[in-house]
GROMACS .gro file of C-alpha atoms in nm:
model
  295
    1MET     CA    1   3.851  -1.135  -2.610
    2ILE     CA    2   3.557  -1.026  -2.811
    3ARG     CA    3   3.314  -0.937  -2.549
    4ARG     CA    4   3.609  -0.826  -2.315
    5THR     CA    5   3.590  -0.533  -2.542
    6CYS     CA    6   3.266  -0.518  -2.596
    7TYR     CA    7   3.217  -0.459  -2.204
    8LEU     CA    8   3.455  -0.239  -2.208
    9SER     CA    9   3.413   0.016  -2.515
   10ALA     CA   10   3.040  -0.042  -2.415
   11ARG     CA   11   3.145   0.118  -2.026
   12HIS     CA   12   3.226   0.462  -2.208
   13LEU     CA   13   2.893   0.450  -2.444
   14HIS     CA   14   2.567   0.477  -2.347
   15HIS     CA   15   2.418   0.273  -2.604
   16HIS     CA   16   2.510  -0.024  -2.608
   17HIS     CA   17   2.377  -0.281  -2.839
   18HIS     CA   18   2.490  -0.056  -3.114
   19HIS     CA   19   2.867  -0.022  -3.057
   20CYS     CA   20   2.857  -0.390  -2.936
   21SER     CA   21   2.708  -0.586  -3.279
   22PHE     CA   22   2.847  -0.276  -3.454
   23LEU     CA   23   3.234  -0.443  -3.273
   24PHE     CA   24   3.119  -0.813  -3.374
   25SER     CA   25   2.998  -0.660  -3.793
   26THR     CA   26   3.387  -0.508  -3.799
   27THR     CA   27   3.595  -0.832  -3.589
   28SER     CA   28   3.423  -1.163  -3.685
   29PRO     CA   29   3.615  -1.258  -3.976
   30LYS     CA   30   3.411  -1.318  -4.258
   31PRO     CA   31   3.072  -1.560  -4.243
   32PRO     CA   32   3.109  -1.926  -4.461
   33LYS     CA   33   2.935  -1.959  -4.791
   34PHE     CA   34   2.765  -2.243  -4.726
   35HIS     CA   35   2.379  -2.146  -4.555
   36SER     CA   36   2.402  -2.415  -4.240
   37LEU     CA   37   2.709  -2.285  -4.082
   38LYS     CA   38   2.650  -1.992  -4.145
   39SER     CA   39   2.306  -1.999  -3.942
   40ILE     CA   40   2.528  -2.137  -3.708
   41LYS     CA   41   2.778  -1.855  -3.679
   42MET     CA   42   2.457  -1.576  -3.677
   43GLU     CA   43   2.425  -1.781  -3.378
   44GLY     CA   44   2.715  -1.750  -3.170
   45ALA     CA   45   2.786  -1.389  -3.264
   46ASN     CA   46   2.437  -1.337  -3.098
   47GLU     CA   47   2.450  -1.558  -2.818
   48ILE     CA   48   2.767  -1.370  -2.722
   49THR     CA   49   2.652  -1.031  -2.790
   50ARG     CA   50   2.378  -1.128  -2.556
   51GLU     CA   51   2.602  -1.239  -2.260
   52ALA     CA   52   2.731  -0.913  -2.368
   53LYS     CA   53   2.532  -0.707  -2.348
   54GLU     CA   54   2.431  -0.949  -1.949
   55ASN     CA   55   2.798  -0.824  -1.827
   56VAL     CA   56   2.715  -0.479  -1.884
   57ASN     CA   57   2.409  -0.478  -1.678
   58GLN     CA   58   2.545  -0.646  -1.479
   59THR     CA   59   2.838  -0.324  -1.398
   60LYS     CA   60   2.541  -0.101  -1.399
   61ARG     CA   61   2.546   0.125  -1.060
   62LYS     CA   62   2.147   0.150  -0.872
   63ILE     CA   63   2.066   0.452  -0.639
   64PHE     CA   64   1.769   0.408  -0.488
   65VAL     CA   65   1.585   0.789  -0.508
   66ALA     CA   66   1.266   0.759  -0.221
   67GLY     CA   67   1.026   1.101  -0.399
   68ALA     CA   68   1.067   1.042  -0.687
   69THR     CA   69   0.741   1.148  -0.836
   70GLY     CA   70   0.876   1.475  -0.678
   71ARG     CA   71   0.945   1.790  -0.867
   72THR     CA   72   1.297   1.773  -0.721
   73GLY     CA   73   1.289   1.344  -0.745
   74LYS     CA   74   1.211   1.389  -1.080
   75SER     CA   75   1.545   1.538  -1.215
   76ILE     CA   76   1.721   1.371  -0.953
   77VAL     CA   77   1.547   1.023  -1.167
   78GLU     CA   78   1.616   1.167  -1.474
   79GLN     CA   79   1.954   1.266  -1.452
   80LEU     CA   80   2.039   0.962  -1.268
   81LEU     CA   81   1.992   0.795  -1.554
   82ALA     CA   82   2.209   1.033  -1.808
   83LYS     CA   83   2.474   0.948  -1.610
   84GLY     CA   84   2.448   0.567  -1.705
   85PHE     CA   85   2.255   0.395  -1.352
   86GLU     CA   86   1.985   0.196  -1.265
   87VAL     CA   87   1.807   0.380  -1.075
   88LYS     CA   88   1.486   0.244  -0.782
   89ALA     CA   89   1.212   0.469  -0.781
   90GLY     CA   90   1.070   0.431  -0.453
   91VAL     CA   91   0.722   0.589  -0.490
   92ARG     CA   92   0.357   0.640  -0.324
   93ASP     CA   93   0.219   0.594  -0.594
   94LEU     CA   94   0.255   0.363  -0.881
   95ALA     CA   95  -0.049   0.547  -1.150
   96LYS     CA   96   0.164   0.857  -1.118
   97ALA     CA   97   0.516   0.750  -1.145
   98ARG     CA   98   0.428   0.539  -1.482
   99ALA     CA   99   0.278   0.863  -1.614
  100THR     CA  100   0.559   1.119  -1.447
  101PHE     CA  101   0.817   0.818  -1.616
  102SER     CA  102   0.681   0.728  -1.965
  103LYS     CA  103   0.926   0.688  -2.158
  104HIS     CA  104   1.169   0.513  -1.958
  105GLY     CA  105   1.315   0.206  -2.042
  106PRO     CA  106   1.429  -0.124  -1.819
  107SER     CA  107   1.741   0.031  -1.643
  108LEU     CA  108   1.446   0.265  -1.498
  109GLN     CA  109   1.247   0.030  -1.261
  110MET     CA  110   0.955   0.172  -0.948
  111VAL     CA  111   0.902   0.072  -0.629
  112ILE     CA  112   0.536   0.081  -0.347
  113ALA     CA  113   0.752   0.298  -0.064
  114ASP     CA  114   0.567   0.478   0.160
  115VAL     CA  115   0.912   0.639   0.439
  116THR     CA  116   0.636   0.705   0.679
  117GLU     CA  117   0.540   0.318   0.667
  118GLY     CA  118   0.801   0.237   0.905
  119SER     CA  119   1.151   0.068   0.789
  120ASP     CA  120   1.096  -0.350   0.754
  121LYS     CA  121   0.919  -0.280   0.439
  122LEU     CA  122   1.191   0.006   0.321
  123VAL     CA  123   1.386  -0.215   0.315
  124GLN     CA  124   1.215  -0.468   0.084
  125ALA     CA  125   1.158  -0.186  -0.129
  126ILE     CA  126   1.521  -0.053  -0.169
  127GLY     CA  127   1.718  -0.450  -0.162
  128ASP     CA  128   2.020  -0.599  -0.147
  129ASP     CA  129   2.096  -0.457  -0.483
  130SER     CA  130   2.067  -0.049  -0.421
  131GLU     CA  131   2.463   0.140  -0.331
  132ALA     CA  132   2.370   0.433  -0.297
  133VAL     CA  133   2.037   0.632  -0.138
  134ILE     CA  134   1.874   0.980  -0.241
  135CYS     CA  135   1.597   1.109   0.004
  136ALA     CA  136   1.386   1.388  -0.195
  137THR     CA  137   1.059   1.334   0.000
  138GLY     CA  138   0.896   1.646   0.072
  139PHE     CA  139   0.534   1.634   0.161
  140ARG     CA  140   0.239   1.772   0.011
  141PRO     CA  141  -0.012   2.040   0.305
  142GLY     CA  142  -0.329   1.885   0.364
  143TRP     CA  143  -0.548   1.835   0.689
  144ASP     CA  144  -0.288   1.653   0.818
  145LEU     CA  145  -0.120   1.874   1.060
  146PHE     CA  146   0.168   1.607   1.175
  147ALA     CA  147   0.256   1.492   0.794
  148PRO     CA  148   0.566   1.664   0.822
  149TRP     CA  149   0.668   1.561   1.128
  150LYS     CA  150   0.552   1.199   0.994
  151VAL     CA  151   0.799   1.229   0.666
  152GLU     CA  152   1.030   1.491   0.695
  153ASN     CA  153   1.165   1.378   1.059
  154LEU     CA  154   0.991   1.047   1.116
  155GLY     CA  155   1.079   0.915   0.741
  156THR     CA  156   1.346   1.000   0.676
  157VAL     CA  157   1.466   0.808   0.996
  158ASN     CA  158   1.325   0.529   0.950
  159LEU     CA  159   1.467   0.597   0.579
  160VAL     CA  160   1.840   0.605   0.775
  161GLU     CA  161   1.728   0.308   0.991
  162ALA     CA  162   1.594   0.055   0.687
  163CYS     CA  163   1.997   0.180   0.489
  164ARG     CA  164   2.126   0.005   0.868
  165LYS     CA  165   1.977  -0.259   0.786
  166LEU     CA  166   2.116  -0.310   0.450
  167GLY     CA  167   2.425  -0.190   0.515
  168VAL     CA  168   2.351   0.046   0.296
  169GLN     CA  169   2.666   0.341   0.261
  170ARG     CA  170   2.617   0.611   0.139
  171PHE     CA  171   2.286   0.838   0.206
  172ILE     CA  172   2.264   1.195   0.044
  173LEU     CA  173   1.900   1.387   0.151
  174ILE     CA  174   1.801   1.722  -0.054
  175SER     CA  175   1.690   1.955   0.323
  176SER     CA  176   1.684   2.270   0.321
  177ILE     CA  177   1.867   2.637   0.427
  178LEU     CA  178   1.704   2.818   0.797
  179VAL     CA  179   1.663   2.503   0.927
  180ASN     CA  180   1.797   2.544   1.231
  181GLY     CA  181   1.673   2.898   1.245
  182ALA     CA  182   1.583   2.979   1.600
  183ALA     CA  183   2.025   2.907   1.650
  184MET     CA  184   2.114   3.142   1.360
  185GLY     CA  185   1.850   3.428   1.468
  186GLN     CA  186   1.653   3.468   1.231
  187MET     CA  187   1.309   3.295   1.317
  188LEU     CA  188   1.199   3.603   1.246
  189ASN     CA  189   1.343   3.578   0.887
  190PRO     CA  190   0.934   3.585   0.676
  191ALA     CA  191   1.125   3.218   0.476
  192TYR     CA  192   1.128   3.056   0.873
  193LEU     CA  193   0.781   3.189   1.008
  194PHE     CA  194   0.638   3.037   0.678
  195LEU     CA  195   0.839   2.772   0.630
  196ASN     CA  196   0.744   2.651   1.035
  197ILE     CA  197   0.391   2.758   0.991
  198PHE     CA  198   0.321   2.395   0.792
  199GLY     CA  199   0.395   2.245   1.138
  200LEU     CA  200   0.735   2.302   1.262
  201THR     CA  201   0.852   2.162   0.877
  202LEU     CA  202   1.200   2.318   0.935
  203VAL     CA  203   1.278   2.166   1.259
  204ALA     CA  204   1.174   1.780   1.159
  205LYS     CA  205   1.388   1.831   0.922
  206HIS     CA  206   1.671   1.899   1.105
  207LYS     CA  207   1.625   1.630   1.325
  208ALA     CA  208   1.662   1.388   1.075
  209GLU     CA  209   1.961   1.634   0.941
  210ASN     CA  210   2.075   1.515   1.336
  211HIS     CA  211   2.022   1.099   1.314
  212ILE     CA  212   2.123   1.105   1.025
  213ARG     CA  213   2.497   1.265   1.120
  214LYS     CA  214   2.508   1.002   1.445
  215SER     CA  215   2.409   0.678   1.177
  216GLY     CA  216   2.760   0.633   1.143
  217ILE     CA  217   2.675   0.652   0.735
  218ASN     CA  218   2.858   0.757   0.438
  219TYR     CA  219   2.611   1.111   0.387
  220THR     CA  220   2.575   1.451   0.217
  221ILE     CA  221   2.341   1.647   0.351
  222ILE     CA  222   2.238   1.908   0.103
  223ARG     CA  223   2.035   2.224   0.155
  224PRO     CA  224   1.906   2.386  -0.113
  225ALA     CA  225   1.733   2.815  -0.072
  226GLY     CA  226   1.420   2.906  -0.251
  227LEU     CA  227   1.359   2.636  -0.422
  228LYS     CA  228   1.275   2.748  -0.848
  229ASP     CA  229   1.125   2.524  -1.187
  230GLU     CA  230   1.266   2.754  -1.424
  231PRO     CA  231   1.567   2.616  -1.583
  232PRO     CA  232   1.921   2.669  -1.404
  233SER     CA  233   2.033   3.034  -1.386
  234GLY     CA  234   2.341   3.226  -1.299
  235ASN     CA  235   2.617   2.996  -1.035
  236LEU     CA  236   2.643   2.787  -0.770
  237VAL     CA  237   2.744   2.912  -0.435
  238MET     CA  238   2.780   2.655  -0.148
  239GLU     CA  239   2.842   2.750   0.162
  240PRO     CA  240   2.911   2.567   0.519
  241GLU     CA  241   2.528   2.493   0.754
  242ASP     CA  242   2.348   2.828   0.893
  243THR     CA  243   2.460   3.127   0.693
  244LEU     CA  244   2.265   3.153   0.423
  245TYR     CA  245   1.918   3.271   0.464
  246ASP     CA  246   1.816   3.435   0.119
  247GLY     CA  247   1.836   3.347  -0.246
  248THR     CA  248   1.668   3.108  -0.458
  249ILE     CA  249   1.808   2.816  -0.693
  250SER     CA  250   1.655   2.594  -0.987
  251ARG     CA  251   1.582   2.247  -0.930
  252ASP     CA  252   1.779   2.094  -1.124
  253LEU     CA  253   2.045   2.262  -1.091
  254VAL     CA  254   1.962   2.109  -0.638
  255ALA     CA  255   1.908   1.775  -0.844
  256GLU     CA  256   2.257   1.823  -1.000
  257VAL     CA  257   2.530   1.846  -0.698
  258ALA     CA  258   2.320   1.538  -0.528
  259VAL     CA  259   2.388   1.325  -0.799
  260GLU     CA  260   2.718   1.537  -0.873
  261ALA     CA  261   2.768   1.485  -0.501
  262LEU     CA  262   2.719   1.048  -0.473
  263ASP     CA  263   3.061   0.981  -0.637
  264LEU     CA  264   3.282   1.290  -0.476
  265PRO     CA  265   3.476   1.190  -0.175
  266GLU     CA  266   3.524   1.557  -0.134
  267ALA     CA  267   3.141   1.536  -0.061
  268SER     CA  268   3.155   1.274   0.249
  269TYR     CA  269   3.014   1.404   0.588
  270LYS     CA  270   2.905   1.699   0.464
  271VAL     CA  271   2.659   1.939   0.505
  272VAL     CA  272   2.636   2.233   0.254
  273GLU     CA  273   2.396   2.488   0.218
  274ILE     CA  274   2.340   2.580  -0.221
  275VAL     CA  275   2.222   2.902  -0.338
  276SER     CA  276   2.301   3.065  -0.706
  277ARG     CA  277   2.435   3.368  -0.793
  278ALA     CA  278   2.489   3.582  -1.144
  279ASP     CA  279   2.730   3.785  -1.056
  280ALA     CA  280   2.858   3.381  -0.894
  281PRO     CA  281   3.240   3.231  -1.049
  282LYS     CA  282   3.219   2.958  -1.133
  283ARG     CA  283   3.381   2.643  -0.998
  284THR     CA  284   3.432   2.261  -1.053
  285TYR     CA  285   3.252   1.981  -0.795
  286GLU     CA  286   3.540   1.950  -0.627
  287ASP     CA  287   3.635   2.255  -0.530
  288LEU     CA  288   3.334   2.323  -0.425
  289PHE     CA  289   3.250   2.022  -0.224
  290GLY     CA  290   3.585   2.067  -0.092
  291SER     CA  291   3.597   2.403  -0.029
  292ILE     CA  292   3.396   2.325   0.330
  293LYS     CA  293   3.489   2.248   0.648
  294GLN     CA  294   3.415   1.891   0.767
  295LYS     CA  295   3.255   1.895   1.091
   0.00000   0.00000   0.00000
């Protein structure tokens, strides 16, 4: 009974151990006067506390984040941890990851995961303990002209295939507005031209989106407007696919949309485009996702 009480309380509080030990100290009877019995009693209580802690940890849900050291990925990891999730951060460079996430405790695990290296290695990285994958990868502009295609298309496809092999049923992708710009008549839009100069990035993203949509996995594809590093300002606007062609949004707000989408039935099997606007009304995530029709 004590363990059950502790477990229920701990689920609703971030500081599991403090709360548990507090419960035990108030609910257990006064210790006997004999020293030997007192030490036995304390050992017993510690054992129960330790078991309760383990039970609490077993109930924490683990999310795999690809591209975790990127600017949007880092925000996703931090918001997941703040909400009480465990996070498996897929990174290409462990040293960079340790520097990026220097202050996080046992709820954060870092694993090497290069999305361009095929799905079998990703299966090992994601493991059988991750219940969902959030993909926030992005290529780094450089000499490799095929980098956008390898990361934004083949890399995302590899992640999806790894999920299929593992039976992971939830996949959230951070994509971009204008991925279908050609079909929208936006081929001369400066943003479309600029992004596609870097190795047809948007076309690569769009192909990956189409693969996800045919995969049978419960997906949410989030297409943000131009990304800003500043804190969020204004309110979130969510539109159906292929409707937004300008505007900006804070990376932290994009991360929040991804984290909120995880558990919302309204976000299932949807492609949404997001931007923030000062004159937009404040709406709940259920309302926002609910307003977008499933295709």
